[in-house]
Coordinates of C-alpha atoms and ligand atoms in Angstrom, one line a residue:
Chain E
M1 CA 34.9 18.6 -10.0
K2 CA 31.7 20.7 -9.8
I3 CA 29.0 19.4 -7.7
L4 CA 25.4 20.3 -7.9
V5 CA 23.1 19.6 -5.0
C6 CA 19.3 19.5 -5.4
I7 CA 17.7 21.1 -2.3
S8 CA 13.7 20.7 -1.9
Q9 CA 11.8 22.5 0.7
V10 CA 9.0 20.3 2.5
P11 CA 6.8 20.8 5.3
D12 CA 8.5 19.4 8.8
T13 CA 7.9 15.9 9.4
S14 CA 5.6 16.4 12.2
T15 CA 3.3 18.8 10.3
K16 CA -0.3 17.9 10.4
I17 CA -1.9 18.0 7.0
I18 CA -5.0 20.0 6.8
L19 CA -6.9 20.7 3.7
K20 CA -8.8 23.5 2.4
D21 CA -10.6 25.2 -0.7
N22 CA -13.0 22.1 -0.9
N23 CA -9.9 19.7 -0.6
T24 CA -8.3 21.1 -3.6
A25 CA -5.3 22.5 -1.6
I26 CA -3.3 22.0 1.6
N27 CA -3.6 24.8 4.2
N28 CA 0.0 25.7 4.9
Q29 CA -0.7 28.2 7.5
G30 CA 1.7 27.8 10.5
T31 CA 3.8 25.1 8.5
T32 CA 7.3 24.9 9.6
W33 CA 9.4 24.3 6.4
I34 CA 12.7 22.4 6.4
I35 CA 15.0 21.2 3.9
N36 CA 13.9 17.7 2.7
P37 CA 15.9 15.4 4.9
Y38 CA 17.6 13.4 2.4
D39 CA 18.8 16.5 0.7
E40 CA 20.3 18.1 3.8
W41 CA 21.7 15.1 5.7
Y42 CA 22.8 13.0 2.8
A43 CA 23.3 14.8 -0.5
L44 CA 24.5 18.1 0.8
I45 CA 26.8 16.7 3.5
K46 CA 28.4 14.2 0.9
A47 CA 29.0 17.0 -1.5
L48 CA 30.7 19.1 1.6
E49 CA 32.8 16.1 2.3
L50 CA 33.9 15.8 -1.3
K51 CA 34.9 19.3 -1.3
E52 CA 36.7 19.0 2.1
S53 CA 38.8 16.1 0.8
G54 CA 39.7 18.2 -2.1
I55 CA 37.9 16.2 -4.6
A56 CA 35.1 18.8 -5.4
T57 CA 36.2 22.3 -6.5
E58 CA 32.8 23.6 -6.0
V59 CA 29.6 22.9 -4.5
H60 CA 26.4 24.7 -5.6
L61 CA 22.9 24.1 -4.4
V62 CA 20.0 24.6 -6.5
T63 CA 16.3 24.9 -5.6
V64 CA 13.3 25.6 -7.7
G65 CA 10.8 27.6 -5.9
K66 CA 9.4 31.1 -5.4
A67 CA 11.0 33.7 -3.2
D68 CA 9.3 32.1 -0.1
V69 CA 11.8 29.2 -0.1
E70 CA 14.8 31.5 0.3
P71 CA 14.9 30.8 4.1
V72 CA 15.3 27.2 3.6
I73 CA 18.0 27.5 0.9
R74 CA 20.0 30.0 3.2
K75 CA 19.7 27.2 5.9
A76 CA 21.2 25.0 3.6
L77 CA 24.1 27.4 2.8
A78 CA 24.6 27.7 6.6
L79 CA 25.9 23.9 6.3
G80 CA 28.1 24.9 3.4
G81 CA 28.3 25.2 -0.3
D82 CA 29.9 28.0 -2.5
E83 CA 26.8 29.5 -3.8
A84 CA 23.1 28.8 -4.2
I85 CA 20.9 29.0 -7.2
R86 CA 16.9 29.7 -6.9
I87 CA 15.2 28.9 -10.1
D88 CA 12.2 31.4 -9.7
A89 CA 9.1 29.1 -10.7
D90 CA 6.1 27.5 -8.8
S91 CA 6.7 24.1 -10.1
T92 CA 3.8 21.6 -10.0
D93 CA 5.4 18.4 -11.1
S94 CA 8.8 16.4 -11.2
Y95 CA 9.0 16.9 -15.2
Q96 CA 8.9 20.8 -14.6
T97 CA 11.3 20.6 -11.7
A98 CA 13.8 18.3 -13.4
S99 CA 13.6 20.3 -16.7
Y100 CA 14.4 23.6 -15.0
I101 CA 17.5 22.0 -13.0
A102 CA 18.5 20.2 -16.0
D103 CA 18.6 23.3 -18.1
Y104 CA 20.4 25.2 -15.5
A105 CA 22.8 22.2 -14.8
R106 CA 23.6 21.9 -18.7
S107 CA 24.7 25.8 -19.0
V108 CA 27.2 25.5 -16.0
G109 CA 28.5 22.0 -16.7
Y110 CA 28.6 19.9 -13.3
E111 CA 30.3 16.5 -13.0
L112 CA 28.0 15.3 -10.5
V113 CA 24.5 16.1 -9.5
L114 CA 23.2 14.9 -6.2
C115 CA 19.6 14.6 -4.9
G116 CA 17.8 13.1 -2.3
K117 CA 16.1 9.5 -2.8
E118 CA 12.8 11.3 -2.5
S119 CA 11.0 14.4 -1.2
I120 CA 8.9 13.8 1.9
D121 CA 6.1 15.9 0.6
Y122 CA 5.2 14.3 -2.8
N123 CA 7.2 11.1 -2.3
N124 CA 7.9 10.6 -6.1
G125 CA 11.6 9.8 -6.0
T126 CA 11.6 10.7 -9.9
T127 CA 13.3 14.0 -10.2
G128 CA 16.7 12.7 -10.1
T129 CA 16.2 10.2 -12.6
M130 CA 14.4 12.8 -14.8
I131 CA 17.4 15.2 -14.5
A132 CA 19.7 12.3 -15.7
E133 CA 17.7 11.6 -18.7
L134 CA 17.5 15.3 -19.5
L135 CA 21.3 15.6 -19.2
D136 CA 21.8 12.2 -21.1
A137 CA 23.6 11.0 -18.0
D138 CA 23.8 7.8 -16.0
Y139 CA 21.6 7.8 -12.8
I140 CA 22.3 5.6 -9.7
G141 CA 19.3 5.7 -7.2
F142 CA 19.2 4.9 -3.5
A143 CA 23.0 5.3 -3.0
T144 CA 24.2 4.4 0.7
H145 CA 27.7 5.1 0.0
I146 CA 29.5 7.4 -2.7
Q147 CA 33.1 7.7 -3.7
T148 CA 35.0 8.9 -7.0
E149 CA 38.0 7.8 -8.7
G150 CA 39.2 10.0 -11.3
N151 CA 36.2 10.4 -13.7
T152 CA 34.3 7.4 -12.2
V153 CA 31.6 7.3 -9.6
I154 CA 31.5 4.4 -7.3
V155 CA 28.1 3.9 -5.6
Q156 CA 26.9 1.4 -3.2
R157 CA 23.2 1.3 -3.5
E158 CA 20.3 -0.5 -2.2
I159 CA 18.8 -3.3 -4.2
E160 CA 15.8 -5.7 -3.2
G161 CA 17.2 -7.8 -0.3
G162 CA 20.7 -6.2 -0.1
E163 CA 23.2 -3.9 -1.6
E164 CA 25.1 -3.6 -4.7
T165 CA 28.2 -1.6 -5.9
D166 CA 27.9 0.0 -9.2
S167 CA 30.1 2.6 -11.0
C168 CA 29.7 4.7 -14.1
S169 CA 31.7 7.7 -15.5
L170 CA 30.8 11.2 -14.8
P171 CA 28.8 13.3 -15.3
A172 CA 26.0 11.4 -13.4
V173 CA 23.3 11.9 -11.1
V174 CA 23.0 10.1 -7.6
S175 CA 20.3 9.8 -5.3
C176 CA 21.1 9.9 -1.7
Q177 CA 19.7 8.1 1.3
K178 CA 21.0 7.1 4.6
G179 CA 24.4 5.9 4.8
V180 CA 25.9 8.4 2.4
A181 CA 27.0 10.9 5.2
E182 CA 26.6 11.7 8.7
A183 CA 24.1 14.6 9.2
R184 CA 25.6 17.7 10.7
I185 CA 24.4 20.8 12.7
P186 CA 24.9 24.2 11.2
N187 CA 27.0 26.3 13.6
M188 CA 27.2 30.0 14.1
R189 CA 30.3 30.5 11.8
G190 CA 28.3 28.7 9.0
I191 CA 25.4 30.8 9.6
M192 CA 27.4 34.0 9.4
A193 CA 29.4 32.8 6.4
A194 CA 26.1 31.9 4.5
R195 CA 25.0 35.5 4.6
T196 CA 27.9 36.5 2.6
R197 CA 27.4 33.6 -0.1
P198 CA 25.7 34.3 -3.1
L199 CA 22.3 33.5 -3.6
K200 CA 21.5 33.7 -7.4
V201 CA 17.9 33.9 -8.8
I202 CA 17.3 32.5 -12.3
I203 CA 14.1 33.1 -14.3
P204 CA 13.7 29.8 -16.3
T205 CA 12.4 29.4 -19.8
E206 CA 8.9 27.9 -18.9
V207 CA 8.1 24.3 -19.2
V208 CA 4.7 23.2 -19.2
A209 CA 3.6 20.6 -16.4
V210 CA 2.3 17.3 -17.6
T211 CA 0.4 16.3 -14.5
T212 CA -2.1 18.4 -12.2
I213 CA -3.2 17.5 -8.8
L214 CA -7.2 17.8 -8.8
S215 CA -7.7 17.2 -5.1
Y216 CA -6.7 15.7 -1.9
E217 CA -8.1 13.3 0.7
L218 CA -7.0 12.6 4.4
P219 CA -6.7 8.9 5.2
P220 CA -9.8 7.3 7.0
A221 CA -9.3 7.2 10.7
K222 CA -8.4 3.7 11.9
A223 CA -11.7 1.9 13.0
G224 CA -10.8 1.5 16.6
I225 CA -8.0 -0.7 18.1
R226 CA -9.1 -4.2 19.2
L227 CA -7.1 -5.1 22.5
I228 CA -6.0 -8.5 23.1
N229 CA -5.3 -10.0 26.5
P230 CA -1.4 -10.9 26.6
D231 CA -2.2 -14.2 28.0
N232 CA -4.5 -15.1 25.0
M233 CA -2.2 -15.0 21.8
D234 CA -4.1 -17.8 20.3
E235 CA -6.9 -15.3 19.9
L236 CA -4.7 -12.7 18.4
V237 CA -3.6 -15.5 15.8
E238 CA -7.2 -16.6 15.2
L239 CA -8.3 -13.0 14.6
L240 CA -5.4 -12.4 12.1
H241 CA -6.6 -15.5 10.3
T242 CA -10.4 -15.1 10.4
E243 CA -10.9 -11.4 10.6
A244 CA -7.7 -9.5 9.2
K245 CA -7.2 -12.5 6.9
V246 CA -3.4 -11.7 6.6
I247 CA -2.2 -15.2 7.8
Chain Z
M1 CA -2.3 1.1 -28.9
A2 CA -1.7 -1.8 -26.5
V3 CA -1.0 -0.8 -22.9
I4 CA 2.9 -1.6 -22.2
V5 CA 3.7 -3.1 -19.0
L6 CA 7.5 -3.7 -17.8
V7 CA 7.9 -7.2 -16.2
E8 CA 10.5 -7.8 -13.5
H9 CA 12.1 -11.2 -12.6
T10 CA 14.6 -12.6 -10.1
E11 CA 16.9 -15.1 -11.9
G12 CA 14.0 -16.1 -14.4
N13 CA 11.3 -16.0 -12.0
I14 CA 8.8 -13.3 -12.6
K15 CA 7.9 -11.4 -9.3
K16 CA 4.4 -11.5 -7.9
K17 CA 4.2 -7.8 -7.9
S18 CA 4.9 -8.0 -11.6
F19 CA 1.7 -9.8 -12.1
E20 CA 0.1 -7.1 -10.0
A21 CA 1.4 -4.5 -12.8
V22 CA 0.0 -6.8 -15.5
Q23 CA -3.2 -6.8 -13.9
Y24 CA -3.2 -3.0 -13.5
A25 CA -2.4 -2.8 -17.2
A26 CA -5.3 -5.1 -18.1
N27 CA -7.8 -3.0 -16.2
I28 CA -6.8 -0.1 -18.3
A29 CA -6.7 -2.2 -21.4
Q30 CA -10.1 -3.4 -20.9
K31 CA -11.6 0.2 -20.3
T32 CA -10.0 1.6 -23.4
G33 CA -10.7 -1.3 -25.8
T34 CA -7.2 -2.3 -26.1
G35 CA -4.9 -5.0 -25.1
V36 CA -1.8 -5.6 -22.9
T37 CA 1.6 -6.4 -24.1
A38 CA 4.2 -7.3 -21.5
V39 CA 7.9 -6.5 -22.0
V40 CA 10.2 -9.2 -20.5
L41 CA 14.1 -8.3 -20.5
G42 CA 16.8 -10.9 -20.0
T43 CA 16.8 -14.6 -19.6
V44 CA 13.4 -16.0 -18.6
A45 CA 12.0 -19.3 -19.6
E46 CA 8.8 -19.6 -22.1
A47 CA 6.4 -21.2 -19.6
E48 CA 7.1 -18.3 -17.2
M49 CA 6.0 -15.7 -19.8
T50 CA 3.0 -17.5 -21.1
A51 CA 1.6 -17.6 -17.6
L52 CA 1.2 -13.6 -17.7
G53 CA -1.7 -14.4 -19.6
Q54 CA -3.2 -15.4 -16.4
Y55 CA -3.2 -11.7 -15.4
G56 CA -4.5 -10.2 -18.6
A57 CA -1.4 -10.0 -21.0
Q58 CA -1.9 -11.0 -24.4
K59 CA 1.3 -10.7 -25.9
V60 CA 4.9 -10.7 -24.5
L61 CA 7.5 -9.0 -26.2
H62 CA 10.8 -10.8 -25.1
V63 CA 14.3 -9.1 -25.4
A64 CA 16.5 -12.2 -24.7
D65 CA 19.7 -10.2 -24.0
A66 CA 21.4 -11.7 -20.7
R67 CA 22.9 -8.3 -20.0
L68 CA 19.1 -7.4 -19.0
D69 CA 19.1 -9.9 -16.3
E70 CA 20.8 -6.9 -14.2
L71 CA 19.1 -3.6 -14.0
H72 CA 20.4 -1.2 -16.9
A73 CA 17.9 1.6 -16.6
R74 CA 18.9 3.2 -20.1
A75 CA 18.8 -0.1 -21.8
Y76 CA 15.6 -1.1 -20.1
A77 CA 14.1 2.4 -21.5
S78 CA 15.5 1.8 -24.9
A79 CA 13.8 -1.7 -25.0
L80 CA 10.7 -0.2 -23.9
M81 CA 10.8 2.7 -26.3
T82 CA 11.2 0.1 -29.1
A83 CA 8.1 -1.9 -27.9
I84 CA 6.0 1.4 -27.4
Q85 CA 6.6 2.4 -31.0
K86 CA 5.9 -1.1 -32.3
E87 CA 2.6 -1.2 -30.4
D88 CA 2.0 2.6 -30.8
S89 CA 1.2 2.6 -27.2
K90 CA -0.1 5.5 -25.0
V91 CA -0.1 4.1 -21.5
I92 CA 3.0 2.6 -20.0
V93 CA 2.9 0.8 -16.5
T94 CA 6.0 -0.1 -14.5
L95 CA 6.3 -0.9 -10.7
H96 CA 7.0 1.8 -8.3
D97 CA 10.0 0.0 -6.7
I98 CA 13.8 0.6 -7.1
N99 CA 13.8 -0.7 -10.7
G100 CA 10.6 1.0 -11.8
R101 CA 11.9 4.4 -10.3
A102 CA 15.0 4.2 -12.4
V103 CA 13.1 3.4 -15.6
A104 CA 9.7 5.3 -15.5
P105 CA 11.0 8.8 -15.3
R106 CA 13.3 8.1 -18.0
L107 CA 10.3 7.2 -20.1
A108 CA 8.2 10.0 -19.1
V109 CA 10.9 12.5 -20.2
K110 CA 11.6 10.5 -23.6
L111 CA 7.8 10.6 -24.1
K112 CA 7.1 14.1 -22.7
A113 CA 4.3 12.0 -20.7
G114 CA 2.9 12.8 -17.3
L115 CA 4.0 10.2 -14.7
V116 CA 2.1 9.1 -11.6
A117 CA 4.7 7.6 -9.2
G118 CA 3.1 5.0 -7.0
A119 CA -0.4 4.6 -8.1
L120 CA -2.8 3.2 -5.3
S121 CA -5.9 3.3 -7.7
Y122 CA -6.9 2.5 -11.2
P123 CA -7.3 5.6 -13.3
D124 CA -10.7 7.3 -13.3
M125 CA -11.1 8.3 -17.1
A126 CA -14.7 9.9 -16.5
N127 CA -12.7 13.2 -16.3
G128 CA -9.3 13.0 -17.7
F129 CA -7.0 10.3 -16.4
V130 CA -7.1 10.8 -12.7
I131 CA -5.0 8.4 -10.2
K132 CA -4.6 8.4 -6.5
K133 CA -1.4 8.2 -4.8
A134 CA 0.0 8.8 -1.4
V135 CA 1.7 12.1 -0.4
F136 CA 3.0 13.6 2.7
S137 CA 4.3 10.1 3.5
G138 CA 0.9 8.6 3.8
K139 CA -0.5 11.5 5.8
A140 CA -2.8 12.4 2.8
F141 CA -3.7 11.2 -0.7
A142 CA -3.5 13.2 -4.0
F143 CA -5.6 12.8 -7.0
V144 CA -3.3 13.4 -9.9
N145 CA -4.4 14.1 -13.5
I146 CA -2.1 13.2 -16.3
T147 CA -2.9 15.8 -18.8
S148 CA -0.4 14.8 -21.6
D149 CA -1.4 12.4 -24.4
V150 CA 0.9 9.8 -23.4
K151 CA 0.8 8.5 -19.9
V152 CA 3.3 6.7 -17.5
I153 CA 2.1 5.1 -14.3
S154 CA 4.2 3.3 -11.7
V155 CA 2.2 0.9 -9.6
M156 CA 2.7 0.8 -5.8
P157 CA 3.6 -3.0 -5.0
N158 CA 1.3 -5.0 -2.7
T159 CA -1.9 -2.7 -3.4
F160 CA -4.1 -4.6 -6.0
P161 CA -4.9 -8.1 -5.0
L162 CA -4.3 -10.7 -7.7
Q163 CA -7.0 -12.7 -9.5
S164 CA -5.9 -14.9 -12.1
I165 CA -8.2 -15.9 -15.2
D166 CA -7.5 -18.5 -18.0
G167 CA -5.3 -17.2 -20.4
K168 CA -2.1 -17.5 -22.2
A169 CA 0.1 -15.1 -23.7
T170 CA 1.8 -15.3 -27.1
I171 CA 5.7 -14.6 -27.2
E172 CA 7.4 -12.6 -29.6
K173 CA 11.0 -11.8 -29.8
L174 CA 11.8 -8.2 -29.8
E175 CA 15.2 -6.8 -31.4
V176 CA 16.4 -3.8 -29.8
T177 CA 19.4 -1.4 -31.1
F178 CA 20.9 -0.2 -28.0
G179 CA 22.6 3.1 -27.9
D180 CA 26.2 3.2 -26.6
K181 CA 25.6 4.6 -23.2
D182 CA 22.8 2.1 -22.5
F183 CA 25.2 0.1 -20.5
G184 CA 27.2 2.8 -19.1
I185 CA 26.7 1.4 -15.4
K186 CA 29.1 -1.5 -14.3
V187 CA 27.9 -3.7 -11.6
K188 CA 31.0 -4.7 -9.6
E189 CA 29.5 -6.4 -6.7
V190 CA 26.2 -7.9 -5.5
N191 CA 25.5 -8.5 -1.7
K192 CA 22.1 -10.3 -1.2
V193 CA 21.1 -11.4 2.1
K194 CA 20.4 -14.9 1.5
G195 CA 17.6 -17.1 2.8
E196 CA 15.9 -14.2 4.3
V197 CA 12.5 -12.7 3.1
S198 CA 13.2 -9.4 1.4
L199 CA 11.7 -6.4 3.5
A200 CA 10.3 -4.4 0.5
D201 CA 8.4 -7.3 -0.9
A202 CA 7.3 -9.1 2.3
E203 CA 3.7 -9.6 3.2
L204 CA 4.3 -10.1 6.8
V205 CA 6.8 -8.1 8.7
V206 CA 7.9 -8.4 12.5
S207 CA 9.6 -5.1 13.6
G208 CA 11.3 -4.3 16.8
G209 CA 12.1 -0.8 18.6
R210 CA 14.2 0.2 21.3
G211 CA 11.7 -1.5 23.8
M212 CA 13.6 -4.6 22.7
K213 CA 16.3 -3.4 25.1
G214 CA 19.3 -4.7 23.0
P215 CA 20.4 -6.9 20.2
E216 CA 20.7 -9.9 22.7
N217 CA 16.9 -9.8 22.5
W218 CA 16.4 -10.0 18.8
G219 CA 16.5 -13.8 18.7
L220 CA 12.6 -13.2 20.2
I221 CA 11.7 -11.2 17.0
E222 CA 13.5 -13.7 14.7
D223 CA 11.8 -16.6 16.0
L224 CA 8.3 -15.0 15.4
A225 CA 9.2 -14.1 12.1
K226 CA 10.7 -17.4 11.3
E227 CA 7.6 -19.0 12.4
M228 CA 5.4 -16.8 10.3
G229 CA 7.5 -16.6 7.4
A230 CA 7.9 -12.8 7.9
A231 CA 10.7 -10.4 7.3
T232 CA 12.2 -8.2 10.0
A233 CA 12.4 -4.6 10.4
C234 CA 13.2 -2.2 13.0
S235 CA 12.9 1.6 14.3
R236 CA 15.5 4.1 13.5
P237 CA 17.2 4.3 16.9
V238 CA 17.7 0.6 16.6
A239 CA 19.7 0.8 13.3
D240 CA 21.5 3.9 14.6
A241 CA 22.8 1.8 17.6
D242 CA 23.6 -0.9 15.2
W243 CA 21.6 -3.4 17.0
R244 CA 20.4 -4.1 13.5
P245 CA 21.6 -3.6 9.9
H246 CA 20.6 -0.3 8.3
H247 CA 18.4 -2.0 5.5
E248 CA 16.0 -3.0 8.2
H249 CA 15.4 0.7 9.4
V250 CA 11.8 1.9 8.2
G251 CA 10.1 5.1 8.5
Q252 CA 10.6 8.6 7.2
T253 CA 14.2 8.1 6.6
G254 CA 14.5 4.6 6.1
G255 CA 12.5 2.1 3.9
T256 CA 8.6 2.6 3.1
I257 CA 6.8 -0.9 3.4
R258 CA 3.1 -1.7 2.7
P259 CA 2.9 -5.5 4.1
N260 CA -0.4 -7.0 4.8
L261 CA 0.9 -7.4 8.3
Y262 CA 3.1 -5.1 10.4
V263 CA 3.8 -6.4 14.0
A264 CA 5.2 -3.6 15.9
V265 CA 7.1 -4.5 19.2
G266 CA 8.4 -2.1 21.6
I267 CA 8.1 0.9 19.2
S268 CA 6.4 4.0 20.4
G269 CA 4.9 4.9 17.1
A270 CA 6.3 8.3 16.2
I271 CA 5.1 10.0 13.1
Q272 CA 8.5 9.6 11.4
H273 CA 8.1 5.8 12.1
L274 CA 4.7 5.5 11.1
A275 CA 5.5 7.4 7.8
G276 CA 7.1 4.2 6.6
V277 CA 4.6 1.7 7.6
N278 CA 1.1 3.3 7.6
G279 CA 0.5 1.7 4.2
S280 CA 0.2 -1.7 6.0
K281 CA -3.1 -3.3 5.7
T282 CA -3.2 -4.6 9.3
I283 CA -1.0 -3.3 12.3
V284 CA -0.4 -5.1 15.4
V285 CA 1.2 -3.2 18.3
I286 CA 2.9 -4.9 21.2
N287 CA 3.9 -2.4 23.9
K288 CA 4.0 -2.3 27.7
D289 CA 2.9 1.4 27.6
P290 CA -0.9 1.6 27.0
E291 CA -0.4 5.3 26.5
A292 CA 2.1 4.7 23.4
P293 CA 1.0 6.6 20.3
F294 CA 1.2 3.5 17.9
F295 CA -1.9 2.1 19.5
K296 CA -3.9 4.9 17.7
A297 CA -2.6 3.6 14.3
A298 CA -3.2 -0.1 15.2
N299 CA -5.9 -2.6 14.4
Y300 CA -4.9 -5.1 17.2
G301 CA -3.0 -4.1 20.4
V302 CA -1.3 -6.3 23.1
I303 CA -0.4 -4.2 26.3
G304 CA 2.5 -6.1 27.7
D305 CA 6.1 -6.9 28.2
A306 CA 7.4 -7.9 24.7
M307 CA 9.9 -10.3 26.4
E308 CA 6.9 -12.3 27.7
V309 CA 4.4 -11.7 25.0
L310 CA 6.7 -12.5 21.9
P311 CA 7.4 -16.2 22.9
R312 CA 3.8 -16.7 23.6
L313 CA 2.9 -15.3 20.3
T314 CA 5.5 -17.5 18.5
E315 CA 3.9 -20.5 20.2
A316 CA 0.4 -19.5 19.1
V317 CA 1.5 -19.3 15.6
K318 CA 3.2 -22.7 15.7
R319 CA 0.0 -24.3 17.3
F320 CA -2.1 -22.5 14.5
K321 CA 0.2 -23.8 11.7
E322 CA -0.1 -27.3 13.1
T323 CA -4.0 -27.3 13.1
H324 CA -4.1 -25.5 9.8
K325 CA -1.8 -27.7 7.7
Ligands
FAD1 C1 13.3 14.0 10.8 C2 13.3 12.7 11.6 C3 13.2 11.7 10.9 C4 13.1 10.4 11.5 N1 12.9 9.2 10.8 C5 12.6 8.1 11.3 C6 12.3 6.7 10.8 O1 12.8 7.0 9.5 N2 12.3 5.7 11.6 C7 12.1 5.6 12.8 O2 11.7 4.7 13.3 N3 12.2 6.8 13.5 C8 12.5 8.0 12.8 N4 12.8 9.1 13.7 C9 12.8 9.2 15.0 C10 11.4 8.9 15.7 O3 11.0 10.2 15.9 C11 11.6 8.1 17.1 O4 12.5 8.7 17.9 C12 11.9 6.8 17.0 O5 10.9 6.1 15.9 C13 11.6 6.1 18.2 O6 12.1 4.8 18.2 P1 11.5 3.7 19.1 O7 9.9 3.7 19.1 O8 12.2 2.1 18.6 O9 12.0 4.0 20.4 P2 11.2 4.8 21.8 O10 10.5 6.0 21.2 O11 12.2 4.9 22.9 O12 10.0 3.7 22.0 C14 10.2 2.6 22.7 C15 8.9 1.9 23.0 O13 9.2 0.6 23.6 C16 8.3 0.5 24.7 N5 8.8 -0.6 25.6 C17 9.8 -0.5 26.5 N6 10.0 -1.4 27.1 C18 9.1 -2.5 26.6 C19 8.9 -3.7 26.8 N7 9.6 -4.2 27.5 N8 7.9 -4.3 26.2 C20 7.1 -3.7 25.2 N9 7.5 -2.4 25.0 C21 8.3 -1.8 25.6 C22 7.9 1.8 25.1 O14 6.9 2.1 25.9 C23 8.1 2.7 24.0 O15 6.8 3.0 23.4 C24 13.1 10.3 13.0 C25 13.0 11.5 13.8 C26 13.1 12.7 12.9 C27 13.2 14.1 13.9
AMP2 N1 11.6 22.0 -6.0 C1 12.8 21.3 -6.1 N2 14.1 22.0 -6.2 C2 15.3 21.4 -6.3 N3 15.4 20.1 -6.1 C3 14.3 19.3 -6.0 C4 13.0 20.0 -6.0 N4 12.0 19.0 -5.8 C5 12.7 17.7 -5.9 N5 14.1 18.2 -5.7 C6 15.2 17.1 -5.7 O1 14.7 15.7 -6.1 C7 14.7 14.8 -5.1 C8 13.6 13.9 -5.4 O2 12.4 14.6 -5.2 P1 10.9 13.9 -5.7 O3 11.0 13.3 -7.1 O4 9.9 15.0 -5.8 O5 10.6 12.6 -4.8 C9 14.6 15.7 -4.0 O6 15.2 14.7 -2.8 C10 15.4 16.9 -4.3 O7 16.8 16.7 -4.2

C-alpha cells in the first residue's frame, strides 16, 4: 500500500499575528514556521507506523508551496518517509491546494491519503474532503484511530458527543487528529537520512482560485476584566445573568 | 434561485444550530430577492419540518430515506445536488461542524464554487460576496471574497442569535438517484456519551486544568456543570494524564468551542489553550495566581483556590435557580 501524507507549513502556534499593507496581508517577518501539528504528530506518524508494521510499502509526503517551504518539508522527512514532493505553487485557497494534490495523487495512485483535521493558519478543515471528492474516493474525517484490513480502512472518528467506528474500501482520504498516533521527536539519524531522501519539485497545471482574502482584522481587546471576591459568588452569578446574559 | 440550506437532525429532532443555518440562508435570500429551500435528509416528522418556516424557510425538500439518518457525506452531496439543480440555486449553506465539513467541500468541488468555511458574518454584497471568518485559531479574522458564480458557505454554530418569526414551510418529497459509491462508508459502531451535554454544541461549559490537582477533584467541576446544565471540558495536560477523556480536551490540538459561557478553573491560559476557546462570548477564570495569563482574556475573574471557590459557586447557582424559577 502506498500512502500519501499532506503536509502544510504554518506559523508556530505562539506567533503573534501582525498585519501590514493596510490590513491586507500578514507580516511574516520573524515568523517561525512549523509543520501543521495535526499533519506532523498524527497523519505522518501514523503513516510511518503503517510502514513499520509492514502494511505500507511506501510513504510519500506532499506539500503545496513555493521554495520557502522546503525547510519544513525537510523537517517532516527527518521524521521518516521515502520521498517528498513539493508542488510548486502559491496556493490561495483549499480548492487550489486540493486540486494540485489530487492531480498529483491520481498520477501515482495512492491507496491512502492522510491529512490533518485542519491547518492551524486558515482553519478550514476542507482540503482533505476536497481531495477525496476530486479523487472520487471516500473520506473519513476527524479520525482518532486508524487501522487497515486488506483493502479496507477502519477508522474511529469523532462525532457529536462521542465516537463512531466506520469503514470503507481503499482508496480513501482520512483526516487525522489526536489519538491516531503518538508524536515523535526527530533524531540525528533521521535528520541525516532525510538529506539523502529525494525532494521532488512538480510544476502543476494551474488551477484558478475561487476565493480571495481581501483583508484581515485583529480581534478587539477584551474590555477589561471584572474581578469578583471569592467570597461573593452570588455576585458573579448575578452578573452572568443581568450583565453577560448567559444564564 | 432559492438559497439551499442543509438541515441536520438527531433522531428526528432538528438541531438548534440548523435553525441558525436556515436563518442565515434567509438573510441572504432576503438581500437577493429569493427564497429559502431547506433540505432535510432521513426520518423527520412533518411538524418538525414545517417549523423551519419560523426561521425563514419557505420550502422543505425532504428525502425520506432512512439510510440518511446517519452521515453518508457522498449521498448527502448527491441529494443536495439534486435539490440545487431543481431550484437552480447559486448559494448553498451548511453548518461548519463535523457533518458540514464532510459535505460542503464536496459540493464546492462539484459546483466549482468558492467555499467560506466557518462564516462569522452575513455576506457583504456591496463589493463582491465578502464573509468574515476566523483564522490563526482566533488570533485574527479574514474577509474572504467568493469570486465564483456559485457560492458555498458553512456557518459557524452558535454565532447568529435566533429570532423566530411566524411562518410555515411547505414540504415536498425529493427523489434522489444515488450513485453506487454514495453509501461506501459502513458505520460499524456508535459510542455516544449518554445523558451528558455534547461539548461541541454546549452553550455553557465548565473546564478544568492542571490546577485541579487530580481526577479525584473533578466532582467539583461536575457538580457545577450539572447545576448549570453545562458540558465539561479540560486542558491538554489533563487529557494527556488521563484524568479526563480525550474528547474533552479543547485548544489548538483538541476541540474548538464557542459557547456563550466558558468557565476555566485552574487553567493557566496558554495561547494554545486559548486558541480553542477564544470564540466564547463570556469567559470566567478561576485561578489562584493573579498573574495567570488567562485573566487577560477573561470577562470575569476570581482569584482564589478552586477547591474553595467551586463549591461556593455551585451553591450560588443553586440559590439563583431557586429564586428564578
Ligand atoms: C503545539 C502545542 C499545542 C498545544 N495544544 C494545546 C491544547 O490544544 N490545549 C491545551 O489546553 N494546551 C495545549 N498545549 C499546552 C499548553 O501550552 C499548556 O501547557 C497547557 O494548556 C497548560 O495546561 P493547564 O493550564 O491545565 O496547566 P498549567 O499551565 O500547569 O496551569 C495550571 C494553572 O492552575 C492554577 N492553579 C494551581 N492550583 C490551583 C488551585 N488550587 N486553584 C486555582 N488555580 C490553581 C495555576 O496558577 C496555573 O495557572 C499545547 C502546547 C503546544 C506546544
Ligand atoms: N499547502 C498545503 N500542502 C499540503 N497539504 C496541505 C496544504 N494545506 C492544507 N493541507 C492539508 O490539508 C489539511 C487541512 O487543511 P485546511 O483545509 O487548510 O484546514 C492539513 O492538515 C494538511 O494535511
